Amino acid sequence: DCTDARDLVCHYPPVCYPGQGWKLVSKQPQEWPVKGDKIVGTNYEFSRIAFESGTGILAANSMILPDGSYKADMRGIEEAAANVQQRGYGAAQIQIILDGGMGALEREKIIRAMLELHKPLFDAIRSAGH
């Protein structure tokens, strides 16, 4: 999390991972139903070649604003950062990193389990601005 929503830009997967040598392969909008809520986000797949073998990761990503909303990408964060009254409340990022070689069903099962496990934390963050 950060105290100024603009600070998430450097940690946003399409900015952060390419800066570390990863190549963005795909991005897919997602909606994860979790304990009565719908968490919107994006799955980002990255790859890179290391020591003659291909490796990949999937970053399941969502961001939370203190108004209680989940944002799938930086557009929502930029809107909050443009509002001087909201900017100081910051934002939080959820990021679940998985091995790219894992099957899609197994990845989704793990993502859902992690989101359900941390839902009380997300709720606390979402209520901070109220």
JSON list of N, CA and C in Angstrom, two decimals, residues 84-129:
[
{"chain": "A", "resi": 84, "resn": "VAL", "atom": "N", "xyz": [-7.40, 15.82, -5.81]},
{"chain": "A", "resi": 84, "resn": "VAL", "atom": "CA", "xyz": [-6.53, 16.26, -4.71]},
{"chain": "A", "resi": 84, "resn": "VAL", "atom": "C", "xyz": [-7.08, 15.80, -3.36]},
{"chain": "A", "resi": 85, "resn": "GLN", "atom": "N", "xyz": [-8.39, 15.76, -3.19]},
{"chain": "A", "resi": 85, "resn": "GLN", "atom": "CA", "xyz": [-8.96, 15.32, -1.90]},
{"chain": "A", "resi": 85, "resn": "GLN", "atom": "C", "xyz": [-8.81, 13.82, -1.69]},
{"chain": "A", "resi": 86, "resn": "GLN", "atom": "N", "xyz": [-8.80, 13.03, -2.74]},
{"chain": "A", "resi": 86, "resn": "GLN", "atom": "CA", "xyz": [-8.67, 11.57, -2.60]},
{"chain": "A", "resi": 86, "resn": "GLN", "atom": "C", "xyz": [-7.22, 11.11, -2.60]},
{"chain": "A", "resi": 87, "resn": "ARG", "atom": "N", "xyz": [-6.36, 11.85, -3.28]},
{"chain": "A", "resi": 87, "resn": "ARG", "atom": "CA", "xyz": [-4.96, 11.44, -3.47]},
{"chain": "A", "resi": 87, "resn": "ARG", "atom": "C", "xyz": [-4.27, 11.06, -2.17]},
{"chain": "A", "resi": 88, "resn": "GLY", "atom": "N", "xyz": [-4.48, 11.83, -1.13]},
{"chain": "A", "resi": 88, "resn": "GLY", "atom": "CA", "xyz": [-3.80, 11.60, 0.14]},
{"chain": "A", "resi": 88, "resn": "GLY", "atom": "C", "xyz": [-4.25, 10.36, 0.89]},
{"chain": "A", "resi": 89, "resn": "TYR", "atom": "N", "xyz": [-5.35, 9.75, 0.45]},
{"chain": "A", "resi": 89, "resn": "TYR", "atom": "CA", "xyz": [-5.80, 8.52, 1.10]},
{"chain": "A", "resi": 89, "resn": "TYR", "atom": "C", "xyz": [-5.08, 7.29, 0.57]},
{"chain": "A", "resi": 90, "resn": "GLY", "atom": "N", "xyz": [-4.31, 7.47, -0.50]},
{"chain": "A", "resi": 90, "resn": "GLY", "atom": "CA", "xyz": [-3.49, 6.39, -1.03]},
{"chain": "A", "resi": 90, "resn": "GLY", "atom": "C", "xyz": [-4.27, 5.33, -1.75]},
{"chain": "A", "resi": 91, "resn": "ALA", "atom": "N", "xyz": [-3.64, 4.16, -1.85]},
{"chain": "A", "resi": 91, "resn": "ALA", "atom": "CA", "xyz": [-4.21, 3.00, -2.52]},
{"chain": "A", "resi": 91, "resn": "ALA", "atom": "C", "xyz": [-3.43, 1.78, -2.08]},
{"chain": "A", "resi": 92, "resn": "ALA", "atom": "N", "xyz": [-4.00, 0.63, -2.34]},
{"chain": "A", "resi": 92, "resn": "ALA", "atom": "CA", "xyz": [-3.33, -0.63, -2.02]},
{"chain": "A", "resi": 92, "resn": "ALA", "atom": "C", "xyz": [-3.38, -1.53, -3.24]},
{"chain": "A", "resi": 93, "resn": "GLN", "atom": "N", "xyz": [-2.39, -2.37, -3.35]},
{"chain": "A", "resi": 93, "resn": "GLN", "atom": "CA", "xyz": [-2.32, -3.28, -4.49]},
{"chain": "A", "resi": 93, "resn": "GLN", "atom": "C", "xyz": [-2.32, -4.71, -3.99]},
{"chain": "A", "resi": 94, "resn": "ILE", "atom": "N", "xyz": [-3.08, -5.55, -4.69]},
{"chain": "A", "resi": 94, "resn": "ILE", "atom": "CA", "xyz": [-3.09, -6.99, -4.45]},
{"chain": "A", "resi": 94, "resn": "ILE", "atom": "C", "xyz": [-2.34, -7.60, -5.63]},
{"chain": "A", "resi": 95, "resn": "GLN", "atom": "N", "xyz": [-1.36, -8.42, -5.35]},
{"chain": "A", "resi": 95, "resn": "GLN", "atom": "CA", "xyz": [-0.63, -9.07, -6.43]},
{"chain": "A", "resi": 95, "resn": "GLN", "atom": "C", "xyz": [-0.29, -10.49, -6.00]},
{"chain": "A", "resi": 96, "resn": "ILE", "atom": "N", "xyz": [-0.75, -11.44, -6.78]},
{"chain": "A", "resi": 96, "resn": "ILE", "atom": "CA", "xyz": [-0.48, -12.86, -6.53]},
{"chain": "A", "resi": 96, "resn": "ILE", "atom": "C", "xyz": [0.35, -13.35, -7.71]},
{"chain": "A", "resi": 97, "resn": "ILE", "atom": "N", "xyz": [1.56, -13.82, -7.43]},
{"chain": "A", "resi": 97, "resn": "ILE", "atom": "CA", "xyz": [2.49, -14.25, -8.47]},
{"chain": "A", "resi": 97, "resn": "ILE", "atom": "C", "xyz": [2.53, -15.78, -8.49]},
{"chain": "A", "resi": 98, "resn": "LEU", "atom": "N", "xyz": [2.33, -16.33, -9.69]},
{"chain": "A", "resi": 98, "resn": "LEU", "atom": "CA", "xyz": [2.30, -17.77, -9.86]},
{"chain": "A", "resi": 98, "resn": "LEU", "atom": "C", "xyz": [3.22, -18.20, -11.00]},
{"chain": "A", "resi": 99, "resn": "ASP", "atom": "N", "xyz": [3.68, -19.42, -10.92]},
{"chain": "A", "resi": 99, "resn": "ASP", "atom": "CA", "xyz": [4.51, -20.01, -11.97]},
{"chain": "A", "resi": 99, "resn": "ASP", "atom": "C", "xyz": [3.70, -20.07, -13.26]},
{"chain": "A", "resi": 100, "resn": "GLY", "atom": "N", "xyz": [4.27, -19.58, -14.34]},
{"chain": "A", "resi": 100, "resn": "GLY", "atom": "CA", "xyz": [3.58, -19.57, -15.63]},
{"chain": "A", "resi": 100, "resn": "GLY", "atom": "C", "xyz": [3.35, -20.96, -16.20]},
{"chain": "A", "resi": 101, "resn": "GLY", "atom": "N", "xyz": [4.10, -21.95, -15.74]},
{"chain": "A", "resi": 101, "resn": "GLY", "atom": "CA", "xyz": [3.93, -23.31, -16.23]},
{"chain": "A", "resi": 101, "resn": "GLY", "atom": "C", "xyz": [2.78, -24.06, -15.58]},
{"chain": "A", "resi": 102, "resn": "MET", "atom": "N", "xyz": [2.19, -23.47, -14.58]},
{"chain": "A", "resi": 102, "resn": "MET", "atom": "CA", "xyz": [1.08, -24.09, -13.86]},
{"chain": "A", "resi": 102, "resn": "MET", "atom": "C", "xyz": [-0.17, -24.08, -14.75]},
{"chain": "A", "resi": 103, "resn": "GLY", "atom": "N", "xyz": [-1.00, -25.10, -14.64]},
{"chain": "A", "resi": 103, "resn": "GLY", "atom": "CA", "xyz": [-2.23, -25.16, -15.40]},
{"chain": "A", "resi": 103, "resn": "GLY", "atom": "C", "xyz": [-3.21, -24.06, -15.00]},
{"chain": "A", "resi": 104, "resn": "ALA", "atom": "N", "xyz": [-4.04, -23.64, -15.94]},
{"chain": "A", "resi": 104, "resn": "ALA", "atom": "CA", "xyz": [-4.98, -22.54, -15.71]},
{"chain": "A", "resi": 104, "resn": "ALA", "atom": "C", "xyz": [-5.95, -22.83, -14.56]},
{"chain": "A", "resi": 105, "resn": "LEU", "atom": "N", "xyz": [-6.46, -24.04, -14.47]},
{"chain": "A", "resi": 105, "resn": "LEU", "atom": "CA", "xyz": [-7.40, -24.37, -13.39]},
{"chain": "A", "resi": 105, "resn": "LEU", "atom": "C", "xyz": [-6.72, -24.32, -12.03]},
{"chain": "A", "resi": 106, "resn": "GLU", "atom": "N", "xyz": [-5.50, -24.82, -11.95]},
{"chain": "A", "resi": 106, "resn": "GLU", "atom": "CA", "xyz": [-4.76, -24.79, -10.69]},
{"chain": "A", "resi": 106, "resn": "GLU", "atom": "C", "xyz": [-4.45, -23.35, -10.28]},
{"chain": "A", "resi": 107, "resn": "ARG", "atom": "N", "xyz": [-4.06, -22.53, -11.26]},
{"chain": "A", "resi": 107, "resn": "ARG", "atom": "CA", "xyz": [-3.77, -21.12, -10.96]},
{"chain": "A", "resi": 107, "resn": "ARG", "atom": "C", "xyz": [-5.01, -20.42, -10.41]},
{"chain": "A", "resi": 108, "resn": "GLU", "atom": "N", "xyz": [-6.15, -20.61, -11.06]},
{"chain": "A", "resi": 108, "resn": "GLU", "atom": "CA", "xyz": [-7.38, -19.94, -10.61]},
{"chain": "A", "resi": 108, "resn": "GLU", "atom": "C", "xyz": [-7.79, -20.41, -9.22]},
{"chain": "A", "resi": 109, "resn": "LYS", "atom": "N", "xyz": [-7.58, -21.68, -8.94]},
{"chain": "A", "resi": 109, "resn": "LYS", "atom": "CA", "xyz": [-7.90, -22.23, -7.61]},
{"chain": "A", "resi": 109, "resn": "LYS", "atom": "C", "xyz": [-7.03, -21.55, -6.54]},
{"chain": "A", "resi": 110, "resn": "ILE", "atom": "N", "xyz": [-5.75, -21.38, -6.82]},
{"chain": "A", "resi": 110, "resn": "ILE", "atom": "CA", "xyz": [-4.83, -20.74, -5.88]},
{"chain": "A", "resi": 110, "resn": "ILE", "atom": "C", "xyz": [-5.17, -19.26, -5.72]},
{"chain": "A", "resi": 111, "resn": "ILE", "atom": "N", "xyz": [-5.45, -18.59, -6.82]},
{"chain": "A", "resi": 111, "resn": "ILE", "atom": "CA", "xyz": [-5.81, -17.16, -6.75]},
{"chain": "A", "resi": 111, "resn": "ILE", "atom": "C", "xyz": [-7.06, -16.98, -5.90]},
{"chain": "A", "resi": 112, "resn": "ARG", "atom": "N", "xyz": [-8.07, -17.77, -6.16]},
{"chain": "A", "resi": 112, "resn": "ARG", "atom": "CA", "xyz": [-9.32, -17.68, -5.39]},
{"chain": "A", "resi": 112, "resn": "ARG", "atom": "C", "xyz": [-9.06, -17.94, -3.90]},
{"chain": "A", "resi": 113, "resn": "ALA", "atom": "N", "xyz": [-8.26, -18.97, -3.59]},
{"chain": "A", "resi": 113, "resn": "ALA", "atom": "CA", "xyz": [-7.96, -19.29, -2.19]},
{"chain": "A", "resi": 113, "resn": "ALA", "atom": "C", "xyz": [-7.22, -18.14, -1.51]},
{"chain": "A", "resi": 114, "resn": "MET", "atom": "N", "xyz": [-6.26, -17.54, -2.19]},
{"chain": "A", "resi": 114, "resn": "MET", "atom": "CA", "xyz": [-5.51, -16.42, -1.61]},
{"chain": "A", "resi": 114, "resn": "MET", "atom": "C", "xyz": [-6.42, -15.21, -1.39]},
{"chain": "A", "resi": 115, "resn": "LEU", "atom": "N", "xyz": [-7.29, -14.92, -2.33]},
{"chain": "A", "resi": 115, "resn": "LEU", "atom": "CA", "xyz": [-8.20, -13.79, -2.18]},
{"chain": "A", "resi": 115, "resn": "LEU", "atom": "C", "xyz": [-9.18, -14.03, -1.03]},
{"chain": "A", "resi": 116, "resn": "GLU", "atom": "N", "xyz": [-9.70, -15.24, -0.92]},
{"chain": "A", "resi": 116, "resn": "GLU", "atom": "CA", "xyz": [-10.63, -15.54, 0.17]},
{"chain": "A", "resi": 116, "resn": "GLU", "atom": "C", "xyz": [-9.93, -15.45, 1.52]},
{"chain": "A", "resi": 117, "resn": "LEU", "atom": "N", "xyz": [-8.72, -15.95, 1.60]},
{"chain": "A", "resi": 117, "resn": "LEU", "atom": "CA", "xyz": [-7.96, -15.90, 2.85]},
{"chain": "A", "resi": 117, "resn": "LEU", "atom": "C", "xyz": [-7.71, -14.47, 3.32]},
{"chain": "A", "resi": 118, "resn": "HIS", "atom": "N", "xyz": [-7.45, -13.57, 2.38]},
{"chain": "A", "resi": 118, "resn": "HIS", "atom": "CA", "xyz": [-7.11, -12.19, 2.72]},
{"chain": "A", "resi": 118, "resn": "HIS", "atom": "C", "xyz": [-8.27, -11.21, 2.64]},
{"chain": "A", "resi": 119, "resn": "LYS", "atom": "N", "xyz": [-9.47, -11.70, 2.41]},
{"chain": "A", "resi": 119, "resn": "LYS", "atom": "CA", "xyz": [-10.64, -10.84, 2.29]},
{"chain": "A", "resi": 119, "resn": "LYS", "atom": "C", "xyz": [-10.85, -9.94, 3.51]},
{"chain": "A", "resi": 120, "resn": "PRO", "atom": "N", "xyz": [-10.65, -10.41, 4.76]},
{"chain": "A", "resi": 120, "resn": "PRO", "atom": "CA", "xyz": [-10.79, -9.50, 5.90]},
{"chain": "A", "resi": 120, "resn": "PRO", "atom": "C", "xyz": [-9.82, -8.30, 5.83]},
{"chain": "A", "resi": 121, "resn": "LEU", "atom": "N", "xyz": [-8.62, -8.53, 5.34]},
{"chain": "A", "resi": 121, "resn": "LEU", "atom": "CA", "xyz": [-7.66, -7.44, 5.17]},
{"chain": "A", "resi": 121, "resn": "LEU", "atom": "C", "xyz": [-8.16, -6.46, 4.10]},
{"chain": "A", "resi": 122, "resn": "PHE", "atom": "N", "xyz": [-8.65, -6.98, 2.99]},
{"chain": "A", "resi": 122, "resn": "PHE", "atom": "CA", "xyz": [-9.15, -6.12, 1.93]},
{"chain": "A", "resi": 122, "resn": "PHE", "atom": "C", "xyz": [-10.31, -5.27, 2.44]},
{"chain": "A", "resi": 123, "resn": "ASP", "atom": "N", "xyz": [-11.18, -5.89, 3.22]},
{"chain": "A", "resi": 123, "resn": "ASP", "atom": "CA", "xyz": [-12.33, -5.15, 3.78]},
{"chain": "A", "resi": 123, "resn": "ASP", "atom": "C", "xyz": [-11.87, -4.03, 4.71]},
{"chain": "A", "resi": 124, "resn": "ALA", "atom": "N", "xyz": [-10.83, -4.29, 5.51]},
{"chain": "A", "resi": 124, "resn": "ALA", "atom": "CA", "xyz": [-10.30, -3.25, 6.40]},
{"chain": "A", "resi": 124, "resn": "ALA", "atom": "C", "xyz": [-9.73, -2.09, 5.59]},
{"chain": "A", "resi": 125, "resn": "ILE", "atom": "N", "xyz": [-9.01, -2.39, 4.53]},
{"chain": "A", "resi": 125, "resn": "ILE", "atom": "CA", "xyz": [-8.46, -1.35, 3.67]},
{"chain": "A", "resi": 125, "resn": "ILE", "atom": "C", "xyz": [-9.59, -0.56, 3.01]},
{"chain": "A", "resi": 126, "resn": "ARG", "atom": "N", "xyz": [-10.59, -1.26, 2.54]},
{"chain": "A", "resi": 126, "resn": "ARG", "atom": "CA", "xyz": [-11.70, -0.62, 1.84]},
{"chain": "A", "resi": 126, "resn": "ARG", "atom": "C", "xyz": [-12.51, 0.28, 2.77]},
{"chain": "A", "resi": 127, "resn": "SER", "atom": "N", "xyz": [-12.51, 0.01, 4.05]},
{"chain": "A", "resi": 127, "resn": "SER", "atom": "CA", "xyz": [-13.30, 0.84, 4.97]},
{"chain": "A", "resi": 127, "resn": "SER", "atom": "C", "xyz": [-12.50, 2.02, 5.53]},
{"chain": "A", "resi": 128, "resn": "ALA", "atom": "N", "xyz": [-11.23, 2.13, 5.20]},
{"chain": "A", "resi": 128, "resn": "ALA", "atom": "CA", "xyz": [-10.37, 3.17, 5.78]},
{"chain": "A", "resi": 128, "resn": "ALA", "atom": "C", "xyz": [-10.84, 4.57, 5.43]},
{"chain": "A", "resi": 129, "resn": "GLY", "atom": "N", "xyz": [-11.39, 4.76, 4.25]},
{"chain": "A", "resi": 129, "resn": "GLY", "atom": "CA", "xyz": [-11.79, 6.11, 3.82]},
{"chain": "A", "resi": 129, "resn": "GLY", "atom": "C", "xyz": [-13.19, 6.50, 4.24]}
]
